[in-house]
JSON list of C-alpha atoms in Angstrom, two decimals:
[
{"chain": "S", "resi": 1, "resn": "MET", "atom": "CA", "xyz": [31.53, 4.38, 34.48]},
{"chain": "S", "resi": 2, "resn": "THR", "atom": "CA", "xyz": [33.25, 4.82, 37.59]},
{"chain": "S", "resi": 3, "resn": "THR", "atom": "CA", "xyz": [33.67, 1.74, 39.84]},
{"chain": "S", "resi": 4, "resn": "ALA", "atom": "CA", "xyz": [31.42, 2.85, 42.52]},
{"chain": "S", "resi": 5, "resn": "ASN", "atom": "CA", "xyz": [28.43, 3.49, 40.20]},
{"chain": "S", "resi": 6, "resn": "LYS", "atom": "CA", "xyz": [29.22, 0.17, 38.93]},
{"chain": "S", "resi": 7, "resn": "LEU", "atom": "CA", "xyz": [28.72, -1.49, 42.17]},
{"chain": "S", "resi": 8, "resn": "THR", "atom": "CA", "xyz": [25.48, 0.08, 42.62]},
{"chain": "S", "resi": 9, "resn": "ILE", "atom": "CA", "xyz": [24.23, -1.29, 39.75]},
{"chain": "S", "resi": 10, "resn": "PHE", "atom": "CA", "xyz": [25.67, -4.29, 41.01]},
{"chain": "S", "resi": 11, "resn": "ARG", "atom": "CA", "xyz": [23.79, -4.01, 44.40]},
{"chain": "S", "resi": 12, "resn": "VAL", "atom": "CA", "xyz": [20.42, -2.87, 42.34]},
{"chain": "S", "resi": 13, "resn": "VAL", "atom": "CA", "xyz": [20.61, -6.39, 40.09]},
{"chain": "S", "resi": 14, "resn": "LEU", "atom": "CA", "xyz": [21.47, -8.32, 43.19]},
{"chain": "S", "resi": 15, "resn": "ILE", "atom": "CA", "xyz": [17.98, -7.55, 44.81]},
{"chain": "S", "resi": 16, "resn": "PRO", "atom": "CA", "xyz": [15.71, -10.16, 43.15]},
{"chain": "S", "resi": 17, "resn": "VAL", "atom": "CA", "xyz": [18.45, -12.41, 43.01]},
{"chain": "S", "resi": 18, "resn": "PHE", "atom": "CA", "xyz": [17.77, -12.18, 46.96]},
{"chain": "S", "resi": 19, "resn": "LEU", "atom": "CA", "xyz": [13.92, -12.20, 46.38]},
{"chain": "S", "resi": 20, "resn": "LEU", "atom": "CA", "xyz": [14.02, -15.58, 44.53]},
{"chain": "S", "resi": 21, "resn": "LEU", "atom": "CA", "xyz": [16.72, -17.04, 46.82]},
{"chain": "S", "resi": 22, "resn": "ALA", "atom": "CA", "xyz": [14.01, -15.88, 49.81]},
{"chain": "S", "resi": 23, "resn": "TYR", "atom": "CA", "xyz": [11.05, -16.68, 48.18]},
{"chain": "S", "resi": 24, "resn": "ALA", "atom": "CA", "xyz": [12.60, -20.56, 46.97]},
{"chain": "S", "resi": 25, "resn": "GLY", "atom": "CA", "xyz": [13.10, -20.76, 50.52]},
{"chain": "S", "resi": 26, "resn": "GLN", "atom": "CA", "xyz": [17.14, -20.85, 50.30]},
{"chain": "S", "resi": 27, "resn": "ARG", "atom": "CA", "xyz": [17.68, -18.86, 53.13]},
{"chain": "S", "resi": 28, "resn": "TYR", "atom": "CA", "xyz": [21.71, -18.85, 53.94]},
{"chain": "S", "resi": 29, "resn": "TRP", "atom": "CA", "xyz": [21.79, -18.25, 49.78]},
{"chain": "S", "resi": 30, "resn": "ALA", "atom": "CA", "xyz": [19.64, -15.55, 50.35]},
{"chain": "S", "resi": 31, "resn": "LEU", "atom": "CA", "xyz": [21.31, -14.32, 53.40]},
{"chain": "S", "resi": 32, "resn": "ALA", "atom": "CA", "xyz": [24.56, -14.52, 51.30]},
{"chain": "S", "resi": 33, "resn": "VAL", "atom": "CA", "xyz": [23.40, -11.94, 48.50]},
{"chain": "S", "resi": 34, "resn": "PHE", "atom": "CA", "xyz": [21.96, -10.21, 51.15]},
{"chain": "S", "resi": 35, "resn": "VAL", "atom": "CA", "xyz": [24.92, -9.94, 52.76]},
{"chain": "S", "resi": 36, "resn": "ILE", "atom": "CA", "xyz": [27.12, -8.98, 49.29]},
{"chain": "S", "resi": 37, "resn": "ALA", "atom": "CA", "xyz": [24.55, -6.47, 48.09]},
{"chain": "S", "resi": 38, "resn": "SER", "atom": "CA", "xyz": [25.04, -4.69, 51.63]},
{"chain": "S", "resi": 39, "resn": "LEU", "atom": "CA", "xyz": [28.77, -4.80, 51.90]},
{"chain": "S", "resi": 40, "resn": "THR", "atom": "CA", "xyz": [28.83, -3.50, 48.47]},
{"chain": "S", "resi": 41, "resn": "ASP", "atom": "CA", "xyz": [27.08, -0.46, 50.00]},
{"chain": "S", "resi": 42, "resn": "MET", "atom": "CA", "xyz": [30.09, 0.52, 52.44]},
{"chain": "S", "resi": 43, "resn": "LEU", "atom": "CA", "xyz": [32.19, -0.56, 49.37]},
{"chain": "S", "resi": 44, "resn": "ASP", "atom": "CA", "xyz": [31.32, 1.81, 46.54]},
{"chain": "S", "resi": 45, "resn": "GLY", "atom": "CA", "xyz": [30.81, 4.89, 48.80]},
{"chain": "S", "resi": 46, "resn": "TYR", "atom": "CA", "xyz": [34.29, 4.65, 50.28]},
{"chain": "S", "resi": 47, "resn": "ILE", "atom": "CA", "xyz": [35.95, 3.54, 46.69]},
{"chain": "S", "resi": 48, "resn": "ALA", "atom": "CA", "xyz": [33.54, 6.80, 45.38]},
{"chain": "S", "resi": 49, "resn": "ARG", "atom": "CA", "xyz": [34.89, 9.54, 48.22]},
{"chain": "S", "resi": 50, "resn": "HIS", "atom": "CA", "xyz": [38.64, 8.47, 47.99]},
{"chain": "S", "resi": 51, "resn": "TYR", "atom": "CA", "xyz": [38.88, 8.03, 44.43]},
{"chain": "S", "resi": 52, "resn": "ASN", "atom": "CA", "xyz": [36.78, 11.14, 43.75]},
{"chain": "S", "resi": 53, "resn": "GLN", "atom": "CA", "xyz": [34.11, 9.11, 41.53]},
{"chain": "S", "resi": 54, "resn": "ILE", "atom": "CA", "xyz": [31.26, 10.92, 43.06]},
{"chain": "S", "resi": 55, "resn": "THR", "atom": "CA", "xyz": [29.00, 11.46, 39.95]},
{"chain": "S", "resi": 56, "resn": "ASP", "atom": "CA", "xyz": [25.07, 12.67, 39.91]},
{"chain": "S", "resi": 57, "resn": "PHE", "atom": "CA", "xyz": [24.29, 9.08, 39.18]},
{"chain": "S", "resi": 58, "resn": "GLY", "atom": "CA", "xyz": [26.07, 8.04, 41.99]},
{"chain": "S", "resi": 59, "resn": "LYS", "atom": "CA", "xyz": [24.33, 10.29, 43.96]},
{"chain": "S", "resi": 60, "resn": "PHE", "atom": "CA", "xyz": [21.09, 9.84, 42.88]},
{"chain": "S", "resi": 61, "resn": "MET", "atom": "CA", "xyz": [21.14, 5.74, 42.23]},
{"chain": "S", "resi": 62, "resn": "ASP", "atom": "CA", "xyz": [23.42, 4.61, 45.73]},
{"chain": "S", "resi": 63, "resn": "PRO", "atom": "CA", "xyz": [20.68, 5.83, 48.43]},
{"chain": "S", "resi": 64, "resn": "LEU", "atom": "CA", "xyz": [17.89, 4.20, 45.75]},
{"chain": "S", "resi": 65, "resn": "ALA", "atom": "CA", "xyz": [19.36, 0.70, 45.73]},
{"chain": "S", "resi": 66, "resn": "ASP", "atom": "CA", "xyz": [19.52, 0.99, 49.73]},
{"chain": "S", "resi": 67, "resn": "LYS", "atom": "CA", "xyz": [16.29, 1.52, 49.98]},
{"chain": "S", "resi": 68, "resn": "VAL", "atom": "CA", "xyz": [14.54, -1.17, 47.59]},
{"chain": "S", "resi": 69, "resn": "LEU", "atom": "CA", "xyz": [17.07, -3.78, 48.50]},
{"chain": "S", "resi": 70, "resn": "VAL", "atom": "CA", "xyz": [16.24, -2.86, 52.63]},
{"chain": "S", "resi": 71, "resn": "MET", "atom": "CA", "xyz": [12.09, -2.58, 51.26]},
{"chain": "S", "resi": 72, "resn": "ALA", "atom": "CA", "xyz": [12.36, -5.97, 49.23]},
{"chain": "S", "resi": 73, "resn": "ALA", "atom": "CA", "xyz": [13.99, -7.80, 52.33]},
{"chain": "S", "resi": 74, "resn": "MET", "atom": "CA", "xyz": [10.89, -5.46, 54.88]},
{"chain": "S", "resi": 75, "resn": "CYS", "atom": "CA", "xyz": [8.46, -6.59, 52.54]},
{"chain": "S", "resi": 76, "resn": "TYR", "atom": "CA", "xyz": [9.25, -9.91, 52.01]},
{"chain": "S", "resi": 77, "resn": "PHE", "atom": "CA", "xyz": [9.14, -10.84, 55.70]},
{"chain": "S", "resi": 78, "resn": "VAL", "atom": "CA", "xyz": [5.92, -8.67, 55.92]},
{"chain": "S", "resi": 79, "resn": "GLU", "atom": "CA", "xyz": [4.66, -11.55, 53.96]},
{"chain": "S", "resi": 80, "resn": "ILE", "atom": "CA", "xyz": [6.16, -14.48, 55.79]},
{"chain": "S", "resi": 81, "resn": "GLY", "atom": "CA", "xyz": [4.57, -12.98, 58.88]},
{"chain": "S", "resi": 82, "resn": "ARG", "atom": "CA", "xyz": [7.89, -12.32, 60.11]},
{"chain": "S", "resi": 83, "resn": "MET", "atom": "CA", "xyz": [7.28, -8.37, 60.65]},
{"chain": "S", "resi": 84, "resn": "PRO", "atom": "CA", "xyz": [4.09, -6.80, 60.92]},
{"chain": "S", "resi": 85, "resn": "GLY", "atom": "CA", "xyz": [2.83, -4.88, 58.18]},
{"chain": "S", "resi": 86, "resn": "TRP", "atom": "CA", "xyz": [2.80, -1.59, 60.13]},
{"chain": "S", "resi": 87, "resn": "ALA", "atom": "CA", "xyz": [6.18, -1.63, 60.81]},
{"chain": "S", "resi": 88, "resn": "LEU", "atom": "CA", "xyz": [7.14, -1.58, 57.42]},
{"chain": "S", "resi": 89, "resn": "ALA", "atom": "CA", "xyz": [4.35, 1.39, 56.97]},
{"chain": "S", "resi": 90, "resn": "ILE", "atom": "CA", "xyz": [6.52, 3.53, 59.98]},
{"chain": "S", "resi": 91, "resn": "VAL", "atom": "CA", "xyz": [9.52, 2.82, 57.65]},
{"chain": "S", "resi": 92, "resn": "LEU", "atom": "CA", "xyz": [8.30, 3.44, 54.30]},
{"chain": "S", "resi": 93, "resn": "LEU", "atom": "CA", "xyz": [6.46, 7.24, 55.63]},
{"chain": "S", "resi": 94, "resn": "ARG", "atom": "CA", "xyz": [9.88, 8.14, 56.83]},
{"chain": "S", "resi": 95, "resn": "GLU", "atom": "CA", "xyz": [11.87, 7.15, 54.14]},
{"chain": "S", "resi": 96, "resn": "PHE", "atom": "CA", "xyz": [9.33, 9.75, 51.85]},
{"chain": "S", "resi": 97, "resn": "ALA", "atom": "CA", "xyz": [9.22, 12.06, 54.50]},
{"chain": "S", "resi": 98, "resn": "VAL", "atom": "CA", "xyz": [13.31, 12.44, 54.35]},
{"chain": "S", "resi": 99, "resn": "SER", "atom": "CA", "xyz": [13.09, 12.70, 50.44]},
{"chain": "S", "resi": 100, "resn": "GLY", "atom": "CA", "xyz": [10.11, 14.88, 50.05]},
{"chain": "S", "resi": 101, "resn": "MET", "atom": "CA", "xyz": [12.48, 17.08, 52.76]},
{"chain": "S", "resi": 102, "resn": "ARG", "atom": "CA", "xyz": [15.73, 17.19, 50.94]},
{"chain": "S", "resi": 103, "resn": "LEU", "atom": "CA", "xyz": [13.60, 17.58, 47.69]},
{"chain": "S", "resi": 104, "resn": "VAL", "atom": "CA", "xyz": [12.27, 21.17, 49.68]},
{"chain": "S", "resi": 105, "resn": "ALA", "atom": "CA", "xyz": [15.41, 21.83, 50.14]},
{"chain": "S", "resi": 106, "resn": "VAL", "atom": "CA", "xyz": [16.96, 21.14, 47.06]},
{"chain": "S", "resi": 107, "resn": "GLU", "atom": "CA", "xyz": [14.69, 24.12, 45.67]},
{"chain": "S", "resi": 108, "resn": "GLN", "atom": "CA", "xyz": [16.25, 26.17, 48.31]},
{"chain": "S", "resi": 109, "resn": "GLY", "atom": "CA", "xyz": [20.29, 25.44, 46.64]},
{"chain": "S", "resi": 110, "resn": "ARG", "atom": "CA", "xyz": [20.29, 23.48, 50.15]},
{"chain": "S", "resi": 111, "resn": "VAL", "atom": "CA", "xyz": [21.68, 20.21, 50.12]},
{"chain": "S", "resi": 112, "resn": "ILE", "atom": "CA", "xyz": [21.48, 17.97, 53.11]},
{"chain": "S", "resi": 113, "resn": "ALA", "atom": "CA", "xyz": [24.21, 15.71, 54.28]},
{"chain": "S", "resi": 114, "resn": "ALA", "atom": "CA", "xyz": [23.07, 12.16, 55.78]},
{"chain": "S", "resi": 115, "resn": "ALA", "atom": "CA", "xyz": [23.23, 12.50, 59.20]},
{"chain": "S", "resi": 116, "resn": "TRP", "atom": "CA", "xyz": [25.60, 9.83, 61.16]},
{"chain": "S", "resi": 117, "resn": "SER", "atom": "CA", "xyz": [22.10, 8.58, 62.77]},
{"chain": "S", "resi": 118, "resn": "GLY", "atom": "CA", "xyz": [20.81, 7.90, 59.54]},
{"chain": "S", "resi": 119, "resn": "LYS", "atom": "CA", "xyz": [23.85, 5.98, 58.74]},
{"chain": "S", "resi": 120, "resn": "ILE", "atom": "CA", "xyz": [23.81, 3.68, 61.89]},
{"chain": "S", "resi": 121, "resn": "LYS", "atom": "CA", "xyz": [20.13, 3.24, 61.05]},
{"chain": "S", "resi": 122, "resn": "THR", "atom": "CA", "xyz": [21.26, 1.52, 57.73]},
{"chain": "S", "resi": 123, "resn": "ALA", "atom": "CA", "xyz": [23.62, -0.02, 59.30]},
{"chain": "S", "resi": 124, "resn": "ALA", "atom": "CA", "xyz": [21.02, -1.68, 62.11]},
{"chain": "S", "resi": 125, "resn": "THR", "atom": "CA", "xyz": [18.62, -2.20, 59.67]},
{"chain": "S", "resi": 126, "resn": "MET", "atom": "CA", "xyz": [20.73, -4.67, 57.83]},
{"chain": "S", "resi": 127, "resn": "VAL", "atom": "CA", "xyz": [22.24, -6.17, 60.80]},
{"chain": "S", "resi": 128, "resn": "CYS", "atom": "CA", "xyz": [18.66, -7.39, 62.14]},
{"chain": "S", "resi": 129, "resn": "LEU", "atom": "CA", "xyz": [17.69, -8.25, 58.51]},
{"chain": "S", "resi": 130, "resn": "CYS", "atom": "CA", "xyz": [20.49, -10.74, 58.26]},
{"chain": "S", "resi": 131, "resn": "LEU", "atom": "CA", "xyz": [19.60, -11.70, 61.88]},
{"chain": "S", "resi": 132, "resn": "MET", "atom": "CA", "xyz": [16.08, -12.44, 60.49]},
{"chain": "S", "resi": 133, "resn": "LEU", "atom": "CA", "xyz": [17.47, -14.45, 57.55]},
{"chain": "S", "resi": 134, "resn": "LEU", "atom": "CA", "xyz": [19.87, -16.72, 59.72]},
{"chain": "S", "resi": 135, "resn": "ILE", "atom": "CA", "xyz": [16.85, -17.58, 62.17]},
{"chain": "S", "resi": 136, "resn": "GLY", "atom": "CA", "xyz": [14.90, -19.36, 60.18]},
{"chain": "S", "resi": 137, "resn": "PRO", "atom": "CA", "xyz": [11.58, -19.94, 60.83]},
{"chain": "S", "resi": 138, "resn": "PRO", "atom": "CA", "xyz": [10.09, -20.92, 64.13]},
{"chain": "S", "resi": 139, "resn": "GLN", "atom": "CA", "xyz": [9.94, -24.81, 64.74]},
{"chain": "S", "resi": 140, "resn": "LEU", "atom": "CA", "xyz": [7.50, -26.42, 67.01]},
{"chain": "S", "resi": 141, "resn": "GLY", "atom": "CA", "xyz": [7.41, -24.80, 70.59]},
{"chain": "S", "resi": 142, "resn": "ASP", "atom": "CA", "xyz": [10.38, -22.85, 69.58]},
{"chain": "S", "resi": 143, "resn": "SER", "atom": "CA", "xyz": [9.86, -18.83, 70.51]},
{"chain": "S", "resi": 144, "resn": "ALA", "atom": "CA", "xyz": [13.34, -18.05, 69.90]},
{"chain": "S", "resi": 145, "resn": "PRO", "atom": "CA", "xyz": [12.85, -17.00, 65.89]},
{"chain": "S", "resi": 146, "resn": "ASP", "atom": "CA", "xyz": [9.81, -14.89, 67.01]},
{"chain": "S", "resi": 147, "resn": "LEU", "atom": "CA", "xyz": [11.88, -13.46, 70.12]},
{"chain": "S", "resi": 148, "resn": "VAL", "atom": "CA", "xyz": [14.87, -12.58, 67.55]},
{"chain": "S", "resi": 149, "resn": "ALA", "atom": "CA", "xyz": [12.40, -11.02, 64.62]},
{"chain": "S", "resi": 150, "resn": "GLN", "atom": "CA", "xyz": [10.21, -9.09, 67.11]},
{"chain": "S", "resi": 151, "resn": "PHE", "atom": "CA", "xyz": [13.72, -7.69, 68.64]},
{"chain": "S", "resi": 152, "resn": "SER", "atom": "CA", "xyz": [14.97, -7.20, 65.12]},
{"chain": "S", "resi": 153, "resn": "THR", "atom": "CA", "xyz": [12.46, -5.11, 64.15]},
{"chain": "S", "resi": 154, "resn": "ALA", "atom": "CA", "xyz": [12.32, -2.83, 67.42]},
{"chain": "S", "resi": 155, "resn": "VAL", "atom": "CA", "xyz": [15.64, -1.64, 66.73]},
{"chain": "S", "resi": 156, "resn": "ILE", "atom": "CA", "xyz": [14.49, -1.30, 63.35]},
{"chain": "S", "resi": 157, "resn": "LEU", "atom": "CA", "xyz": [12.59, 1.52, 64.37]},
{"chain": "S", "resi": 158, "resn": "ILE", "atom": "CA", "xyz": [13.75, 2.65, 66.75]},
{"chain": "S", "resi": 159, "resn": "THR", "atom": "CA", "xyz": [16.97, 3.53, 64.61]},
{"chain": "S", "resi": 160, "resn": "THR", "atom": "CA", "xyz": [14.64, 4.61, 61.80]},
{"chain": "S", "resi": 161, "resn": "VAL", "atom": "CA", "xyz": [12.00, 7.52, 63.91]},
{"chain": "S", "resi": 162, "resn": "PHE", "atom": "CA", "xyz": [15.01, 8.43, 65.67]},
{"chain": "S", "resi": 163, "resn": "SER", "atom": "CA", "xyz": [16.93, 9.56, 62.79]},
{"chain": "S", "resi": 164, "resn": "GLY", "atom": "CA", "xyz": [13.65, 10.84, 60.96]},
{"chain": "S", "resi": 165, "resn": "VAL", "atom": "CA", "xyz": [13.43, 12.88, 64.07]},
{"chain": "S", "resi": 166, "resn": "GLU", "atom": "CA", "xyz": [16.91, 14.02, 64.41]},
{"chain": "S", "resi": 167, "resn": "TYR", "atom": "CA", "xyz": [16.57, 14.72, 60.56]},
{"chain": "S", "resi": 168, "resn": "PHE", "atom": "CA", "xyz": [13.68, 16.98, 60.42]},
{"chain": "S", "resi": 169, "resn": "TRP", "atom": "CA", "xyz": [14.90, 18.92, 63.81]},
{"chain": "S", "resi": 170, "resn": "LYS", "atom": "CA", "xyz": [18.07, 19.51, 62.18]},
{"chain": "S", "resi": 171, "resn": "ASN", "atom": "CA", "xyz": [17.03, 20.46, 59.58]},
{"chain": "S", "resi": 172, "resn": "ARG", "atom": "CA", "xyz": [13.60, 22.45, 60.35]},
{"chain": "S", "resi": 173, "resn": "ASP", "atom": "CA", "xyz": [14.26, 25.45, 59.22]},
{"chain": "S", "resi": 174, "resn": "VAL", "atom": "CA", "xyz": [13.37, 24.61, 55.37]},
{"chain": "S", "resi": 175, "resn": "PHE", "atom": "CA", "xyz": [9.94, 24.54, 55.68]},
{"chain": "S", "resi": 176, "resn": "ARG", "atom": "CA", "xyz": [10.10, 28.23, 56.99]},
{"chain": "S", "resi": 177, "resn": "HIS", "atom": "CA", "xyz": [10.75, 29.37, 53.25]},
{"chain": "S", "resi": 178, "resn": "VAL", "atom": "CA", "xyz": [7.69, 27.21, 51.69]},
{"chain": "S", "resi": 179, "resn": "ASP", "atom": "CA", "xyz": [4.44, 28.81, 50.84]}
]
């Protein structure tokens, strides 16, 4: 097993650790685990490309690990009332739609590479989720945590929708061959 794949598996293992810490009210520890997991995403991609460790397992598992990490955090925020459920639904819709489009493209013998807007979306989402973990629950009379959560949710949604629209627009020809 390659080093890149080991890092991806490590990220997957960190997801339940993150959730346990978050639900236990240990938000700083949860934040630390989330940051470490997020950084392994960049590191495993760099190692895979730089040291020629690109594998089919990595192509499948790396984006899945990223999505599960982000969705786990967003589900937590929805449950504690920091993010509206409809925002999570929009993010899920984009992820399912993009995955579906990639499956259609694969059937046509095409591989659609990730666009820069998707990478920006991922980075912005992870930073915003870190901010939401950092701010903690609102205190009596303090609306700053709610404003940070609303701002973070808006950034996540804007980057998600933009990257999804761009992805579909640039690859719209994929559907011209679908029966």
